PDB file of N, CA and C in Angstrom:
ATOM      1  N   UNK A   5    -149.364-210.940 -88.951  1.00 48.00           N
ATOM      2  CA  UNK A   5    -149.230-209.719 -89.175  1.00 48.00           C
ATOM      3  C   UNK A   5    -147.831-209.213 -88.230  1.00 48.00           C
ATOM      4  N   UNK A   6    -147.157-208.709 -88.129  1.00 48.00           N
ATOM      5  CA  UNK A   6    -146.047-208.583 -87.576  1.00 48.00           C
ATOM      6  C   UNK A   6    -146.533-206.992 -86.259  1.00 48.00           C
ATOM      7  N   UNK A   7    -146.208-206.972 -85.172  1.00 49.00           N
ATOM      8  CA  UNK A   7    -146.816-205.910 -84.377  1.00 49.00           C
ATOM      9  C   UNK A   7    -145.411-205.502 -84.132  1.00 49.00           C
ATOM     10  N   UNK A   8    -144.403-205.279 -84.837  1.00 51.00           N
ATOM     11  CA  UNK A   8    -142.822-204.578 -84.337  1.00 51.00           C
ATOM     12  C   UNK A   8    -143.000-203.204 -84.746  1.00 51.00           C
ATOM     13  N   UNK A   9    -141.953-202.592 -83.871  1.00 54.00           N
ATOM     14  CA  UNK A   9    -142.381-201.183 -84.487  1.00 54.00           C
ATOM     15  C   UNK A   9    -141.567-201.019 -85.677  1.00 54.00           C
ATOM     16  N   UNK A  10    -141.858-200.013 -86.498  1.00 54.00           N
ATOM     17  CA  UNK A  10    -141.419-199.782 -87.843  1.00 54.00           C
ATOM     18  C   UNK A  10    -142.204-200.817 -89.092  1.00 54.00           C
ATOM     19  N   UNK A  11    -143.001-201.442 -88.616  1.00 56.00           N
ATOM     20  CA  UNK A  11    -143.888-202.390 -89.594  1.00 56.00           C
ATOM     21  C   UNK A  11    -145.195-201.801 -89.666  1.00 56.00           C
ATOM     22  N   UNK A  12    -145.760-201.849 -90.711  1.00 57.00           N
ATOM     23  CA  UNK A  12    -147.523-201.648 -90.575  1.00 57.00           C
ATOM     24  C   UNK A  12    -147.542-200.547 -91.730  1.00 57.00           C
ATOM     25  N   UNK A  13    -149.160-200.346 -91.557  1.00 54.00           N
ATOM     26  CA  UNK A  13    -149.517-199.270 -92.479  1.00 54.00           C
ATOM     27  C   UNK A  13    -148.408-197.862 -92.582  1.00 54.00           C
ATOM     28  N   UNK A  14    -148.065-197.760 -91.060  1.00 53.00           N
ATOM     29  CA  UNK A  14    -147.289-196.079 -91.169  1.00 53.00           C
ATOM     30  C   UNK A  14    -146.171-196.262 -91.994  1.00 53.00           C
ATOM     31  N   UNK A  15    -145.286-197.436 -92.404  1.00 56.00           N
ATOM     32  CA  UNK A  15    -144.175-197.400 -93.332  1.00 56.00           C
ATOM     33  C   UNK A  15    -144.690-197.426 -94.655  1.00 56.00           C
ATOM     34  N   UNK A  16    -145.639-197.684 -94.986  1.00 59.00           N
ATOM     35  CA  UNK A  16    -146.369-198.310 -96.127  1.00 59.00           C
ATOM     36  C   UNK A  16    -145.816-197.491 -97.437  1.00 59.00           C
ATOM     37  N   UNK A  17    -145.831-197.948 -98.581  1.00 57.00           N
ATOM     38  CA  UNK A  17    -145.395-196.923 -99.864  1.00 57.00           C
ATOM     39  C   UNK A  17    -146.040-195.449 -99.670  1.00 57.00           C
ATOM     40  N   UNK A  18    -147.294-195.649 -99.098  1.00 58.00           N
ATOM     41  CA  UNK A  18    -147.612-193.983 -98.884  1.00 58.00           C
ATOM     42  C   UNK A  18    -147.354-192.935 -97.784  1.00 58.00           C
ATOM     43  N   UNK A  19    -146.485-193.837 -97.452  1.00 56.00           N
ATOM     44  CA  UNK A  19    -145.784-192.490 -96.318  1.00 56.00           C
ATOM     45  C   UNK A  19    -144.255-192.280 -97.148  1.00 56.00           C
ATOM     46  N   UNK A  20    -144.107-192.920 -97.725  1.00 54.00           N
ATOM     47  CA  UNK A  20    -142.435-192.769 -98.612  1.00 54.00           C
ATOM     48  C   UNK A  20    -142.645-191.423 -98.967  1.00 54.00           C
ATOM     49  N   UNK A  21    -143.428-190.658 -99.816  1.00 53.00           N
ATOM     50  CA  UNK A  21    -142.920-189.348-100.489  1.00 53.00           C
ATOM     51  C   UNK A  21    -142.850-188.062 -99.225  1.00 53.00           C
ATOM     52  N   UNK A  22    -143.408-188.462 -98.086  1.00 51.00           N
ATOM     53  CA  UNK A  22    -143.518-187.088 -97.019  1.00 51.00           C
ATOM     54  C   UNK A  22    -141.571-187.514 -96.443  1.00 51.00           C
ATOM     55  N   UNK A  23    -141.357-188.722 -96.603  1.00 50.00           N
ATOM     56  CA  UNK A  23    -140.130-188.825 -96.286  1.00 50.00           C
ATOM     57  C   UNK A  23    -138.703-188.277 -97.382  1.00 50.00           C
ATOM     58  N   UNK A  24    -139.156-188.662 -98.373  1.00 52.00           N
ATOM     59  CA  UNK A  24    -138.366-188.082 -99.477  1.00 52.00           C
ATOM     60  C   UNK A  24    -138.274-186.702 -99.644  1.00 52.00           C
ATOM     61  N   UNK A  25    -139.471-185.824 -99.475  1.00 48.00           N
ATOM     62  CA  UNK A  25    -139.467-184.689 -99.465  1.00 48.00           C
ATOM     63  C   UNK A  25    -139.851-183.798 -98.226  1.00 48.00           C
ATOM     64  N   UNK A  26    -139.136-184.363 -96.935  1.00 52.00           N
ATOM     65  CA  UNK A  26    -139.240-183.676 -96.148  1.00 52.00           C
ATOM     66  C   UNK A  26    -138.375-182.474 -95.937  1.00 52.00           C
ATOM     67  N   UNK A  27    -137.340-182.330 -96.909  1.00 57.00           N
ATOM     68  CA  UNK A  27    -136.718-181.145 -97.085  1.00 57.00           C
ATOM     69  C   UNK A  27    -137.254-179.491 -97.741  1.00 57.00           C
ATOM     70  N   UNK A  28    -138.314-180.176 -98.475  1.00 54.00           N
ATOM     71  CA  UNK A  28    -139.272-179.018 -98.713  1.00 54.00           C
ATOM     72  C   UNK A  28    -139.565-178.089 -97.856  1.00 54.00           C
ATOM     73  N   UNK A  29    -139.689-176.989 -98.232  1.00 65.00           N
ATOM     74  CA  UNK A  29    -140.129-175.698 -97.557  1.00 65.00           C
ATOM     75  C   UNK A  29    -141.369-175.810 -97.054  1.00 65.00           C
ATOM     76  N   UNK A  30    -142.560-176.119 -97.881  1.00 71.00           N
ATOM     77  CA  UNK A  30    -143.835-176.083 -97.680  1.00 71.00           C
ATOM     78  C   UNK A  30    -144.502-177.361 -98.638  1.00 71.00           C
ATOM     79  N   UNK A  31    -145.154-178.292 -97.738  1.00 69.00           N
ATOM     80  CA  UNK A  31    -145.911-179.317 -98.441  1.00 69.00           C
ATOM     81  C   UNK A  31    -147.124-179.178 -98.371  1.00 69.00           C
ATOM     82  N   UNK A  32    -147.959-180.401 -98.821  1.00 71.00           N
ATOM     83  CA  UNK A  32    -149.345-180.079 -99.143  1.00 71.00           C
ATOM     84  C   UNK A  32    -149.779-181.547 -98.001  1.00 71.00           C
ATOM     85  N   UNK A  33    -151.033-181.601 -98.100  1.00 71.00           N
ATOM     86  CA  UNK A  33    -151.490-182.791 -97.157  1.00 71.00           C
ATOM     87  C   UNK A  33    -151.217-183.777 -97.366  1.00 71.00           C
ATOM     88  N   UNK A  34    -150.737-184.124 -98.678  1.00 70.00           N
ATOM     89  CA  UNK A  34    -149.718-185.544 -98.693  1.00 70.00           C
ATOM     90  C   UNK A  34    -148.228-185.785 -98.976  1.00 70.00           C
ATOM     91  N   UNK A  35    -147.754-184.476 -98.391  1.00 67.00           N
ATOM     92  CA  UNK A  35    -146.377-184.510 -98.193  1.00 67.00           C
ATOM     93  C   UNK A  35    -145.208-184.103 -99.581  1.00 67.00           C
ATOM     94  N   UNK A  36    -146.208-183.660-100.620  1.00 69.00           N
ATOM     95  CA  UNK A  36    -145.799-183.497-101.943  1.00 69.00           C
ATOM     96  C   UNK A  36    -145.532-181.714-101.742  1.00 69.00           C
ATOM     97  N   UNK A  37    -144.074-181.263-102.370  1.00 69.00           N
ATOM     98  CA  UNK A  37    -144.064-179.883-102.485  1.00 69.00           C
ATOM     99  C   UNK A  37    -144.944-178.793-102.760  1.00 69.00           C
ATOM    100  N   UNK A  38    -145.388-177.658-102.202  1.00 66.00           N
ATOM    101  CA  UNK A  38    -146.536-177.176-102.890  1.00 66.00           C
ATOM    102  C   UNK A  38    -146.110-176.398-104.257  1.00 66.00           C
ATOM    103  N   UNK A  39    -144.510-176.004-104.049  1.00 71.00           N
ATOM    104  CA  UNK A  39    -144.200-175.216-105.487  1.00 71.00           C
ATOM    105  C   UNK A  39    -143.178-176.364-106.096  1.00 71.00           C
ATOM    106  N   UNK A  40    -142.834-176.287-107.487  1.00 73.00           N
ATOM    107  CA  UNK A  40    -141.948-176.964-107.955  1.00 73.00           C
ATOM    108  C   UNK A  40    -140.739-176.332-108.619  1.00 73.00           C
ATOM    109  N   UNK A  41    -139.916-176.532-108.777  1.00 78.00           N
ATOM    110  CA  UNK A  41    -138.475-176.024-109.574  1.00 78.00           C
ATOM    111  C   UNK A  41    -139.209-175.505-111.140  1.00 78.00           C
ATOM    112  N   UNK A  42    -138.726-174.411-111.430  1.00 81.00           N
ATOM    113  CA  UNK A  42    -139.449-174.308-112.886  1.00 81.00           C
ATOM    114  C   UNK A  42    -138.450-175.216-113.964  1.00 81.00           C
ATOM    115  N   UNK A  43    -139.356-175.368-115.175  1.00 82.00           N
ATOM    116  CA  UNK A  43    -138.247-176.370-116.095  1.00 82.00           C
ATOM    117  C   UNK A  43    -137.258-175.369-116.514  1.00 82.00           C
ATOM    118  N   UNK A  44    -135.804-175.979-116.725  1.00 88.00           N
ATOM    119  CA  UNK A  44    -135.178-175.383-117.059  1.00 88.00           C
ATOM    120  C   UNK A  44    -134.768-174.916-118.728  1.00 88.00           C
ATOM    121  N   UNK A  45    -134.285-174.057-119.418  1.00 91.00           N
ATOM    122  CA  UNK A  45    -133.937-173.731-120.451  1.00 91.00           C
ATOM    123  C   UNK A  45    -132.544-174.214-120.891  1.00 91.00           C
ATOM    124  N   UNK A  46    -132.332-175.212-121.633  1.00 93.00           N
ATOM    125  CA  UNK A  46    -131.399-175.840-121.986  1.00 93.00           C
ATOM    126  C   UNK A  46    -130.483-174.798-122.986  1.00 93.00           C
ATOM    127  N   UNK A  47    -129.244-174.834-122.744  1.00 96.00           N
ATOM    128  CA  UNK A  47    -128.112-173.694-123.091  1.00 96.00           C
ATOM    129  C   UNK A  47    -128.393-173.889-124.904  1.00 96.00           C
ATOM    130  N   UNK A  48    -128.184-172.881-125.535  1.00 96.00           N
ATOM    131  CA  UNK A  48    -128.798-172.877-126.738  1.00 96.00           C
ATOM    132  C   UNK A  48    -127.361-173.871-127.647  1.00 96.00           C
ATOM    133  N   UNK A  49    -126.342-173.769-127.575  1.00 96.00           N
ATOM    134  CA  UNK A  49    -125.384-174.846-127.962  1.00 96.00           C
ATOM    135  C   UNK A  49    -125.770-175.905-127.828  1.00 96.00           C
ATOM    136  N   UNK A  50    -126.184-176.415-126.589  1.00 96.00           N
ATOM    137  CA  UNK A  50    -126.445-178.078-126.361  1.00 96.00           C
ATOM    138  C   UNK A  50    -127.878-178.039-127.342  1.00 96.00           C
ATOM    139  N   UNK A  51    -128.622-177.295-127.418  1.00 95.00           N
ATOM    140  CA  UNK A  51    -129.644-177.549-128.307  1.00 95.00           C
ATOM    141  C   UNK A  51    -129.731-177.793-129.414  1.00 95.00           C
ATOM    142  N   UNK A  52    -128.762-177.266-130.275  1.00 96.00           N
ATOM    143  CA  UNK A  52    -127.819-177.308-131.390  1.00 96.00           C
ATOM    144  C   UNK A  52    -127.051-178.657-131.840  1.00 96.00           C
ATOM    145  N   UNK A  53    -126.375-178.737-130.735  1.00 96.00           N
ATOM    146  CA  UNK A  53    -125.524-180.078-130.735  1.00 96.00           C
ATOM    147  C   UNK A  53    -126.481-181.487-130.748  1.00 96.00           C
ATOM    148  N   UNK A  54    -127.471-181.349-130.011  1.00 96.00           N
ATOM    149  CA  UNK A  54    -128.707-182.712-129.832  1.00 96.00           C
ATOM    150  C   UNK A  54    -129.110-182.476-131.229  1.00 96.00           C
ATOM    151  N   UNK A  55    -129.460-181.366-132.032  1.00 95.00           N
ATOM    152  CA  UNK A  55    -130.228-181.125-133.118  1.00 95.00           C
ATOM    153  C   UNK A  55    -129.242-181.892-134.579  1.00 95.00           C
ATOM    154  N   UNK A  56    -128.129-181.714-134.298  1.00 96.00           N
ATOM    155  CA  UNK A  56    -127.133-182.328-135.231  1.00 96.00           C
ATOM    156  C   UNK A  56    -127.157-183.912-135.035  1.00 96.00           C
ATOM    157  N   UNK A  57    -126.750-184.011-133.629  1.00 96.00           N
ATOM    158  CA  UNK A  57    -126.911-185.541-133.517  1.00 96.00           C
ATOM    159  C   UNK A  57    -128.084-186.260-134.000  1.00 96.00           C
ATOM    160  N   UNK A  58    -128.913-186.116-134.001  1.00 96.00           N
ATOM    161  CA  UNK A  58    -130.194-186.537-134.227  1.00 96.00           C
ATOM    162  C   UNK A  58    -130.451-186.579-135.793  1.00 96.00           C
ATOM    163  N   UNK A  59    -130.024-185.426-136.425  1.00 95.00           N
ATOM    164  CA  UNK A  59    -129.856-185.595-138.097  1.00 95.00           C
ATOM    165  C   UNK A  59    -129.158-186.500-138.386  1.00 95.00           C
ATOM    166  N   UNK A  60    -127.716-186.630-138.067  1.00 96.00           N
ATOM    167  CA  UNK A  60    -126.611-187.461-138.656  1.00 96.00           C
ATOM    168  C   UNK A  60    -127.113-188.989-138.910  1.00 96.00           C
ATOM    169  N   UNK A  61    -127.668-189.514-138.433  1.00 95.00           N
ATOM    170  CA  UNK A  61    -128.194-191.301-138.696  1.00 95.00           C
ATOM    171  C   UNK A  61    -129.132-190.993-140.029  1.00 95.00           C
ATOM    172  N   UNK A  62    -129.758-189.967-140.189  1.00 95.00           N
ATOM    173  CA  UNK A  62    -131.014-189.850-141.199  1.00 95.00           C
ATOM    174  C   UNK A  62    -130.882-188.930-142.136  1.00 95.00           C
ATOM    175  N   UNK A  63    -129.444-188.016-142.360  1.00 94.00           N
ATOM    176  CA  UNK A  63    -129.462-187.211-143.399  1.00 94.00           C
ATOM    177  C   UNK A  63    -128.416-187.404-144.274  1.00 94.00           C
ATOM    178  N   UNK A  64    -128.436-186.977-145.513  1.00 96.00           N
ATOM    179  CA  UNK A  64    -127.115-187.019-146.259  1.00 96.00           C
ATOM    180  C   UNK A  64    -126.275-186.093-145.825  1.00 96.00           C
ATOM    181  N   UNK A  65    -124.818-186.952-145.901  1.00 96.00           N
ATOM    182  CA  UNK A  65    -123.724-186.025-145.930  1.00 96.00           C
ATOM    183  C   UNK A  65    -123.933-184.000-146.262  1.00 96.00           C
ATOM    184  N   UNK A  66    -124.097-184.201-147.349  1.00 96.00           N
ATOM    185  CA  UNK A  66    -124.236-182.936-147.844  1.00 96.00           C
ATOM    186  C   UNK A  66    -125.264-182.147-147.491  1.00 96.00           C
ATOM    187  N   UNK A  67    -126.332-182.474-147.234  1.00 96.00           N
ATOM    188  CA  UNK A  67    -127.366-181.859-146.421  1.00 96.00           C
ATOM    189  C   UNK A  67    -127.031-181.675-144.935  1.00 96.00           C
ATOM    190  N   UNK A  68    -126.408-182.219-144.487  1.00 95.00           N
ATOM    191  CA  UNK A  68    -126.055-182.117-143.093  1.00 95.00           C
ATOM    192  C   UNK A  68    -125.173-180.861-142.745  1.00 95.00           C
ATOM    193  N   UNK A  69    -124.114-180.898-143.964  1.00 97.00           N
ATOM    194  CA  UNK A  69    -123.092-179.915-143.939  1.00 97.00           C
ATOM    195  C   UNK A  69    -123.786-178.580-144.291  1.00 97.00           C
ATOM    196  N   UNK A  70    -124.933-178.442-144.603  1.00 96.00           N
ATOM    197  CA  UNK A  70    -125.893-177.086-145.232  1.00 96.00           C
ATOM    198  C   UNK A  70    -126.669-176.925-144.303  1.00 96.00           C
ATOM    199  N   UNK A  71    -127.021-177.823-143.313  1.00 95.00           N
ATOM    200  CA  UNK A  71    -127.491-177.730-142.113  1.00 95.00           C
ATOM    201  C   UNK A  71    -126.738-177.178-141.068  1.00 95.00           C
ATOM    202  N   UNK A  72    -125.440-177.628-140.962  1.00 96.00           N
ATOM    203  CA  UNK A  72    -124.728-177.159-139.774  1.00 96.00           C
ATOM    204  C   UNK A  72    -124.120-175.844-140.126  1.00 96.00           C
ATOM    205  N   UNK A  73    -124.176-175.063-141.343  1.00 96.00           N
ATOM    206  CA  UNK A  73    -123.602-173.454-141.804  1.00 96.00           C
ATOM    207  C   UNK A  73    -125.121-173.140-141.516  1.00 96.00           C
ATOM    208  N   UNK A  74    -126.161-173.556-141.586  1.00 95.00           N
ATOM    209  CA  UNK A  74    -127.638-172.727-141.402  1.00 95.00           C
ATOM    210  C   UNK A  74    -127.111-172.857-139.702  1.00 95.00           C
ATOM    211  N   UNK A  75    -126.920-173.301-138.896  1.00 96.00           N
ATOM    212  CA  UNK A  75    -127.016-173.574-137.858  1.00 96.00           C
ATOM    213  C   UNK A  75    -126.039-172.490-137.088  1.00 96.00           C
ATOM    214  N   UNK A  76    -124.498-172.121-137.881  1.00 96.00           N
ATOM    215  CA  UNK A  76    -123.792-171.537-137.265  1.00 96.00           C
ATOM    216  C   UNK A  76    -124.410-170.136-137.470  1.00 96.00           C
ATOM    217  N   UNK A  77    -125.172-169.828-138.902  1.00 96.00           N
ATOM    218  CA  UNK A  77    -125.630-168.105-138.801  1.00 96.00           C
ATOM    219  C   UNK A  77    -126.787-168.350-137.962  1.00 96.00           C
ATOM    220  N   UNK A  78    -127.798-169.294-137.451  1.00 95.00           N
ATOM    221  CA  UNK A  78    -128.628-169.243-136.292  1.00 95.00           C
ATOM    222  C   UNK A  78    -128.124-168.634-134.944  1.00 95.00           C
ATOM    223  N   UNK A  79    -126.896-169.266-134.741  1.00 96.00           N
ATOM    224  CA  UNK A  79    -126.096-169.046-133.535  1.00 96.00           C
ATOM    225  C   UNK A  79    -125.195-167.911-133.076  1.00 96.00           C
ATOM    226  N   UNK A  80    -124.944-167.717-134.240  1.00 97.00           N
ATOM    227  CA  UNK A  80    -123.894-166.434-134.193  1.00 97.00           C
ATOM    228  C   UNK A  80    -124.341-165.513-133.373  1.00 97.00           C
ATOM    229  N   UNK A  81    -123.631-164.743-132.865  1.00 95.00           N
ATOM    230  CA  UNK A  81    -123.711-163.279-131.995  1.00 95.00           C
ATOM    231  C   UNK A  81    -125.048-162.457-132.039  1.00 95.00           C
ATOM    232  N   UNK A  82    -125.328-162.241-133.486  1.00 94.00           N
ATOM    233  CA  UNK A  82    -125.906-161.277-134.193  1.00 94.00           C
ATOM    234  C   UNK A  82    -127.309-162.076-134.554  1.00 94.00           C
ATOM    235  N   UNK A  83    -127.133-163.413-134.532  1.00 94.00           N
ATOM    236  CA  UNK A  83    -128.291-164.162-135.513  1.00 94.00           C
ATOM    237  C   UNK A  83    -129.784-164.300-134.402  1.00 94.00           C
ATOM    238  N   UNK A  84    -130.390-164.943-135.148  1.00 94.00           N
ATOM    239  CA  UNK A  84    -131.687-165.334-134.483  1.00 94.00           C
ATOM    240  C   UNK A  84    -131.765-165.873-133.243  1.00 94.00           C
ATOM    241  N   UNK A  85    -130.979-166.779-133.430  1.00 95.00           N
ATOM    242  CA  UNK A  85    -130.711-167.750-132.423  1.00 95.00           C
ATOM    243  C   UNK A  85    -130.579-167.488-131.094  1.00 95.00           C
ATOM    244  N   UNK A  86    -129.462-166.670-130.703  1.00 96.00           N
ATOM    245  CA  UNK A  86    -129.512-165.842-129.037  1.00 96.00           C
ATOM    246  C   UNK A  86    -130.603-164.818-128.798  1.00 96.00           C
ATOM    247  N   UNK A  87    -131.386-164.190-129.844  1.00 95.00           N
ATOM    248  CA  UNK A  87    -132.629-163.641-129.475  1.00 95.00           C
ATOM    249  C   UNK A  87    -133.673-164.287-128.861  1.00 95.00           C
ATOM    250  N   UNK A  88    -133.594-165.620-129.454  1.00 94.00           N
ATOM    251  CA  UNK A  88    -135.081-166.590-129.374  1.00 94.00           C
ATOM    252  C   UNK A  88    -134.700-166.880-127.989  1.00 94.00           C
ATOM    253  N   UNK A  89    -133.119-167.389-127.748  1.00 95.00           N
ATOM    254  CA  UNK A  89    -132.832-168.145-126.639  1.00 95.00           C
ATOM    255  C   UNK A  89    -133.280-167.155-125.192  1.00 95.00           C
ATOM    256  N   UNK A  90    -133.033-165.801-125.276  1.00 95.00           N
ATOM    257  CA  UNK A  90    -133.364-164.908-124.780  1.00 95.00           C
ATOM    258  C   UNK A  90    -134.972-164.743-123.963  1.00 95.00           C
ATOM    259  N   UNK A  91    -135.554-164.897-125.447  1.00 92.00           N
ATOM    260  CA  UNK A  91    -137.157-164.966-125.159  1.00 92.00           C
ATOM    261  C   UNK A  91    -137.403-166.019-124.050  1.00 92.00           C
ATOM    262  N   UNK A  92    -136.902-167.361-124.735  1.00 91.00           N
ATOM    263  CA  UNK A  92    -137.506-168.328-123.878  1.00 91.00           C
ATOM    264  C   UNK A  92    -136.945-167.982-122.388  1.00 91.00           C
ATOM    265  N   UNK A  93    -135.812-167.830-122.021  1.00 93.00           N
ATOM    266  CA  UNK A  93    -135.228-167.403-120.628  1.00 93.00           C
ATOM    267  C   UNK A  93    -136.184-166.437-119.898  1.00 93.00           C
ATOM    268  N   UNK A  94    -136.357-165.509-120.547  1.00 92.00           N
ATOM    269  CA  UNK A  94    -137.574-164.292-120.053  1.00 92.00           C
ATOM    270  C   UNK A  94    -138.670-164.906-119.913  1.00 92.00           C
ATOM    271  N   UNK A  95    -139.222-165.839-120.249  1.00 89.00           N
ATOM    272  CA  UNK A  95    -140.518-166.463-120.271  1.00 89.00           C
ATOM    273  C   UNK A  95    -140.606-167.622-119.465  1.00 89.00           C
ATOM    274  N   UNK A  96    -139.376-168.158-119.396  1.00 89.00           N
ATOM    275  CA  UNK A  96    -138.892-169.008-118.005  1.00 89.00           C
ATOM    276  C   UNK A  96    -139.228-168.312-116.729  1.00 89.00           C
ATOM    277  N   UNK A  97    -138.888-167.122-116.809  1.00 89.00           N
ATOM    278  CA  UNK A  97    -138.767-166.295-115.358  1.00 89.00           C
ATOM    279  C   UNK A  97    -140.392-165.942-115.230  1.00 89.00           C
ATOM    280  N   UNK A  98    -141.179-165.577-116.181  1.00 87.00           N
ATOM    281  CA  UNK A  98    -142.356-165.185-116.080  1.00 87.00           C
ATOM    282  C   UNK A  98    -143.507-166.230-116.050  1.00 87.00           C
ATOM    283  N   UNK A  99    -143.135-167.196-116.162  1.00 82.00           N
ATOM    284  CA  UNK A  99    -144.461-168.223-116.294  1.00 82.00           C
ATOM    285  C   UNK A  99    -144.005-169.633-115.097  1.00 82.00           C
ATOM    286  N   UNK A 100    -145.085-169.952-114.949  1.00 75.00           N
ATOM    287  CA  UNK A 100    -144.535-171.456-114.071  1.00 75.00           C
ATOM    288  C   UNK A 100    -143.849-172.514-114.766  1.00 75.00           C
ATOM    289  N   UNK A 101    -144.378-172.525-116.523  1.00 75.00           N
ATOM    290  CA  UNK A 101    -143.797-173.182-117.032  1.00 75.00           C
ATOM    291  C   UNK A 101    -143.696-172.947-118.518  1.00 75.00           C
ATOM    292  N   UNK A 102    -142.463-172.734-118.996  1.00 72.00           N
ATOM    293  CA  UNK A 102    -142.117-172.201-120.330  1.00 72.00           C
ATOM    294  C   UNK A 102    -142.478-172.959-121.227  1.00 72.00           C
ATOM    295  N   UNK A 103    -142.573-174.058-121.041  1.00 75.00           N
ATOM    296  CA  UNK A 103    -142.635-175.179-122.122  1.00 75.00           C
ATOM    297  C   UNK A 103    -144.022-175.382-122.477  1.00 75.00           C
ATOM    298  N   UNK A 104    -145.052-175.396-121.913  1.00 73.00           N
ATOM    299  CA  UNK A 104    -146.141-175.334-121.898  1.00 73.00           C
ATOM    300  C   UNK A 104    -147.178-174.710-122.188  1.00 73.00           C
ATOM    301  N   UNK A 105    -147.164-173.661-122.343  1.00 59.00           N
ATOM    302  CA  UNK A 105    -147.572-172.238-122.663  1.00 59.00           C
ATOM    303  C   UNK A 105    -147.156-171.701-124.214  1.00 59.00           C
ATOM    304  N   UNK A 106    -148.297-171.300-124.826  1.00 61.00           N
ATOM    305  CA  UNK A 106    -147.626-171.075-126.429  1.00 61.00           C
ATOM    306  C   UNK A 106    -148.424-169.680-126.399  1.00 61.00           C
ATOM    307  N   UNK A 107    -147.652-168.980-127.485  1.00 59.00           N
ATOM    308  CA  UNK A 107    -148.241-167.506-127.857  1.00 59.00           C
ATOM    309  C   UNK A 107    -149.393-167.803-128.283  1.00 59.00           C
ATOM    310  N   UNK A 108    -150.048-166.766-128.300  1.00 59.00           N
ATOM    311  CA  UNK A 108    -151.776-166.559-128.496  1.00 59.00           C
ATOM    312  C   UNK A 108    -151.690-166.874-130.404  1.00 59.00           C
ATOM    313  N   UNK A 109    -150.842-166.268-131.001  1.00 56.00           N
ATOM    314  CA  UNK A 109    -150.691-166.389-132.273  1.00 56.00           C
ATOM    315  C   UNK A 109    -150.767-167.999-132.879  1.00 56.00           C
ATOM    316  N   UNK A 110    -149.744-169.035-132.099  1.00 56.00           N
ATOM    317  CA  UNK A 110    -149.591-170.007-132.775  1.00 56.00           C
ATOM    318  C   UNK A 110    -150.895-170.808-132.400  1.00 56.00           C
ATOM    319  N   UNK A 111    -151.558-170.384-131.090  1.00 54.00           N
ATOM    320  CA  UNK A 111    -152.940-171.156-131.085  1.00 54.00           C
ATOM    321  C   UNK A 111    -154.109-170.930-132.045  1.00 54.00           C
ATOM    322  N   UNK A 112    -154.013-169.466-132.405  1.00 55.00           N
ATOM    323  CA  UNK A 112    -154.824-169.269-133.763  1.00 55.00           C
ATOM    324  C   UNK A 112    -154.531-170.049-134.852  1.00 55.00           C
ATOM    325  N   UNK A 113    -153.092-170.034-135.259  1.00 54.00           N
ATOM    326  CA  UNK A 113    -152.722-170.728-136.571  1.00 54.00           C
ATOM    327  C   UNK A 113    -153.220-172.137-136.438  1.00 54.00           C
ATOM    328  N   UNK A 114    -153.100-172.780-135.332  1.00 51.00           N
ATOM    329  CA  UNK A 114    -153.416-174.159-135.100  1.00 51.00           C
ATOM    330  C   UNK A 114    -154.877-174.367-135.220  1.00 51.00           C
ATOM    331  N   UNK A 115    -155.732-173.159-134.512  1.00 54.00           N
ATOM    332  CA  UNK A 115    -156.878-173.606-135.130  1.00 54.00           C
ATOM    333  C   UNK A 115    -157.545-173.464-135.945  1.00 54.00           C
ATOM    334  N   UNK A 116    -157.104-172.339-137.206  1.00 56.00           N
ATOM    335  CA  UNK A 116    -157.111-172.193-138.440  1.00 56.00           C
ATOM    336  C   UNK A 116    -156.783-173.589-139.403  1.00 56.00           C
ATOM    337  N   UNK A 117    -155.678-174.232-138.459  1.00 54.00           N
ATOM    338  CA  UNK A 117    -155.231-175.116-139.684  1.00 54.00           C
ATOM    339  C   UNK A 117    -156.425-176.666-139.489  1.00 54.00           C
ATOM    340  N   UNK A 118    -156.447-176.991-138.342  1.00 54.00           N
ATOM    341  CA  UNK A 118    -157.498-178.150-137.976  1.00 54.00           C
ATOM    342  C   UNK A 118    -158.992-177.310-137.959  1.00 54.00           C
ATOM    343  N   UNK A 119    -159.434-176.324-138.228  1.00 45.00           N
ATOM    344  CA  UNK A 119    -161.016-176.015-138.381  1.00 45.00           C
ATOM    345  C   UNK A 119    -161.341-176.309-139.609  1.00 45.00           C
TER     346      UNK A 119
END
C-alpha cells in the first residue's frame, strides 16, 4: 500500500460524490444534495414532434397524415393541448415530481380494472 498523500481510502470512490456535489447549497451526510431540481415539463411542440417521429416507422402513411391532422387540432391555441400542458406546468410548481403523482381518479380507475 502506498502512503503518499492523495492515496488511500480518503480518495476512494466513496468520497467522489462529495467532490462532484460540493457546489450544492446543502448536502446530507453522504455529500448528496438535500434537494434536487424539479423534473422539467418538455414543450408541447417537442412532445408532439417526438410522438410523430416514434409513429413514422410503424404507421401507414394515410394513418400518419390523419394523426398529424389530429395533432394540429390538439395543439391549436384554442385546443386541448395547451390547456393540458399548462396543467402540467402548474403541477410541476406544486409537486416535487409531477411525473410520479397521478390524479386520484386515475388511481381509482386502475383499481377497478385490476380488481
